[in-house]
Amino acid sequence: MEPIRIFYFSDVLCIWAYIAQIRLNELKTTFQDKVEVEHHFVSVFGTAREKLENRWRERGGLTGYSNHVLNVAKKFDHITVHPDIWTKVTPPSSTSCHLFLHAIQLLETKGLVDRSAQIFEKAIWAFREAFFSELANIADRQVQFEIAEKLRLPIAAIQAQIDSGEAYAQLSKDFDLVKEHTVTVSPTLIFNEGRQRLNGNVGYRVIEANIRELLHNPPEEQSWC
């Protein structure tokens, strides 16, 4: 049986995606080669400062949103969030992060780094942790290079994927998939050939139940009920 393919859409600056990473890890540990998670990005924070200042204007602006994120984070002991999140440092956009991460993904695809090391997923987590825990402006290219260096990635090779336009092409594919599947929430899981989706802060047991149902009743054997 082919592994269940999961399209996982997220924004690297999204607190809920930061929280949800542990669920993805558990999913892969539990189901191993029975599931295949395919990462894509949705630009919820494409214009981060402008969006937050507008949407949170009546609720304290960036300070109000910061308090919201901190209150959310208190409920989860597996993550660390800096007390000055979003106020002391406000990345202008997640888009540059997504572009850089796709450049890293291309290194993996082309075999320029060890594929078994799952460096693309490690880089996504490193970016999230750098922002939420260390308050790094991960939209800044120099900061992105610093994160890549910590992961011992070849900087020149990453830059080459961006300069060639290939990383932009991967990001454009994400834009197309977001439109195709009408994704507006981070994170969003889409599986069963687009017939099923889970949006936002969905608990692990709910995700697991959906996967087990598909394993028990593969698409070609679906019943009327």
XYZ file of C-alpha atoms in Angstrom:
225
model
C 0.000 0.000 0.000
C 1.267 3.457 -0.919
C 1.911 5.780 2.036
C -0.805 8.279 2.873
C 0.313 11.590 1.432
C -0.269 14.597 3.656
C 0.024 18.155 2.384
C 1.073 20.224 5.384
C 0.652 23.981 4.942
C 2.095 26.354 7.523
C 3.618 29.776 8.049
C 6.980 29.809 9.797
C 5.864 32.777 11.958
C 2.655 31.076 13.109
C 2.479 30.174 16.819
C 0.059 27.322 16.111
C 2.463 25.736 13.618
C 5.245 26.100 16.202
C 3.051 24.285 18.707
C 1.979 21.630 16.189
C 5.489 20.459 15.253
C 5.484 17.930 18.099
C 2.335 16.386 16.624
C 4.000 15.940 13.240
C 6.970 14.290 14.933
C 4.667 11.905 16.794
C 2.753 11.159 13.599
C 5.923 10.075 11.811
C 7.095 8.054 14.809
C 3.770 6.228 15.049
C 3.138 5.555 11.367
C 6.702 5.694 9.950
C 6.622 4.764 6.247
C 2.816 4.589 6.182
C 2.576 8.373 5.933
C 4.443 10.913 3.836
C 4.334 14.544 4.976
C 4.884 17.083 2.211
C 5.636 20.569 3.538
C 4.243 23.675 1.854
C 4.001 27.270 2.999
C 1.019 29.581 3.240
C 1.758 33.296 3.685
C -0.426 34.115 6.665
C 2.261 36.602 7.725
C 3.263 37.765 4.256
C 2.869 41.364 5.433
C 3.277 40.700 9.138
C 3.544 44.146 10.726
C 0.826 45.759 8.603
C -1.537 42.831 9.069
C -1.113 42.648 12.843
C -1.308 46.397 13.380
C -4.544 46.543 11.366
C -6.244 43.453 12.782
C -5.205 44.136 16.370
C -5.625 47.919 16.332
C -8.623 47.786 18.691
C -6.985 45.180 20.919
C -3.637 46.799 21.675
C -1.837 46.427 18.341
C 1.397 44.454 18.394
C 1.416 44.453 22.198
C -2.059 42.962 22.224
C -1.041 40.283 19.760
C 2.111 39.573 21.755
C 0.018 39.032 24.878
C -2.268 36.718 22.915
C 0.686 34.610 21.734
C 2.137 34.452 25.256
C -1.208 33.361 26.694
C -1.484 30.643 24.067
C 2.084 29.480 24.730
C 1.417 29.101 28.475
C -0.865 26.169 27.705
C 1.928 24.136 26.094
C 5.023 23.151 28.046
C 6.941 21.750 25.063
C 7.672 25.187 23.542
C 9.515 28.311 24.677
C 8.343 31.810 23.715
C 10.304 34.983 24.431
C 8.402 37.487 26.654
C 8.987 40.258 24.070
C 7.672 38.241 21.130
C 6.410 40.425 18.251
C 7.073 43.698 20.126
C 10.846 44.032 20.396
C 11.406 42.353 17.015
C 8.742 42.239 14.299
C 9.810 40.392 11.135
C 8.335 42.249 8.124
C 7.382 39.070 6.277
C 7.519 35.297 6.438
C 7.902 35.109 2.656
C 11.668 35.582 2.647
C 11.926 32.758 5.208
C 9.850 30.459 3.039
C 12.005 31.269 0.014
C 15.202 30.513 1.924
C 13.769 27.281 3.302
C 12.809 26.151 -0.196
C 16.417 26.788 -1.228
C 17.471 24.402 1.541
C 14.870 21.899 0.388
C 16.390 21.992 -3.102
C 19.751 20.992 -1.657
C 18.037 17.905 -0.295
C 16.170 17.199 -3.540
C 19.356 17.486 -5.592
C 21.358 15.316 -3.220
C 23.703 18.152 -2.271
C 23.123 17.278 1.386
C 22.375 13.936 3.014
C 18.661 13.290 2.423
C 18.415 10.965 5.397
C 19.343 13.859 7.690
C 15.949 15.502 6.947
C 17.671 18.863 6.945
C 14.713 20.699 5.405
C 12.442 19.855 8.325
C 15.210 20.602 10.799
C 15.684 24.005 9.176
C 11.965 24.805 9.447
C 12.098 24.033 13.160
C 15.332 26.021 13.586
C 13.703 29.075 11.991
C 10.649 28.824 14.234
C 12.710 28.321 17.356
C 15.024 31.205 16.453
C 12.091 33.593 16.248
C 9.833 32.430 19.046
C 12.517 31.480 21.545
C 15.470 33.735 20.691
C 13.606 36.672 19.140
C 15.721 36.590 15.967
C 14.495 38.546 12.937
C 14.330 35.498 10.714
C 13.112 37.582 7.755
C 16.609 39.087 7.524
C 18.891 37.282 5.076
C 21.948 37.567 7.328
C 20.049 35.892 10.165
C 18.963 33.173 7.748
C 22.586 32.567 6.808
C 23.516 32.349 10.492
C 20.869 29.687 11.093
C 22.076 27.762 8.044
C 25.661 27.921 9.290
C 24.595 26.474 12.645
C 23.043 23.592 10.706
C 26.363 23.246 8.815
C 24.738 23.905 5.462
C 26.646 25.199 2.425
C 25.764 28.900 2.205
C 26.954 29.358 -1.383
C 24.826 26.432 -2.542
C 21.742 27.855 -0.823
C 22.312 31.255 -2.421
C 22.720 29.561 -5.799
C 19.224 28.037 -5.529
C 17.824 31.514 -4.907
C 19.892 33.258 -7.584
C 18.929 30.667 -10.213
C 15.236 31.285 -9.608
C 14.579 27.665 -8.604
C 13.670 28.497 -5.002
C 11.208 31.094 -6.311
C 9.651 28.414 -8.509
C 9.106 26.172 -5.474
C 7.523 29.050 -3.588
C 5.273 29.753 -6.566
C 4.098 26.127 -6.463
C 3.047 26.724 -2.883
C 1.041 29.778 -3.950
C -0.706 27.658 -6.603
C -1.493 24.844 -4.138
C -2.819 27.342 -1.602
C -5.236 28.643 -4.244
C -6.143 25.164 -5.472
C -7.013 23.933 -1.985
C -8.252 27.316 -0.663
C -5.876 27.223 2.282
C -6.260 30.212 4.613
C -5.193 28.783 7.972
C -1.822 27.760 9.422
C -1.372 24.919 9.954
C -3.615 23.025 7.534
C -3.366 19.294 6.818
C -4.875 18.014 3.584
C -5.037 14.325 2.724
C -7.149 11.717 0.943
C -6.571 13.469 -2.393
C -7.960 16.724 -1.031
C -11.190 15.202 0.319
C -10.189 15.641 3.951
C -8.619 18.546 5.804
C -7.806 19.590 9.331
C -7.368 23.293 10.032
C -5.598 25.109 12.839
C -4.985 23.851 16.360
C -6.080 20.234 15.928
C -5.078 17.756 18.626
C -2.860 14.781 17.829
C -5.575 12.205 18.547
C -7.835 13.763 15.920
C -5.052 13.643 13.319
C -4.216 10.069 14.285
C -7.853 8.986 14.032
C -8.123 10.372 10.499
C -4.951 8.566 9.433
C -6.064 5.278 10.970
C -9.415 5.555 9.223
C -7.679 5.982 5.871
C -5.377 3.045 6.587
C -8.347 0.898 7.544
C -10.484 2.101 4.620
C -8.209 3.115 1.726
C -9.801 5.479 -0.861
C -10.390 2.742 -3.424
C -12.364 0.738 -0.852
C -14.512 3.504 0.615
C -18.020 2.473 1.591
C -21.180 4.547 1.246
C -21.105 5.320 4.991
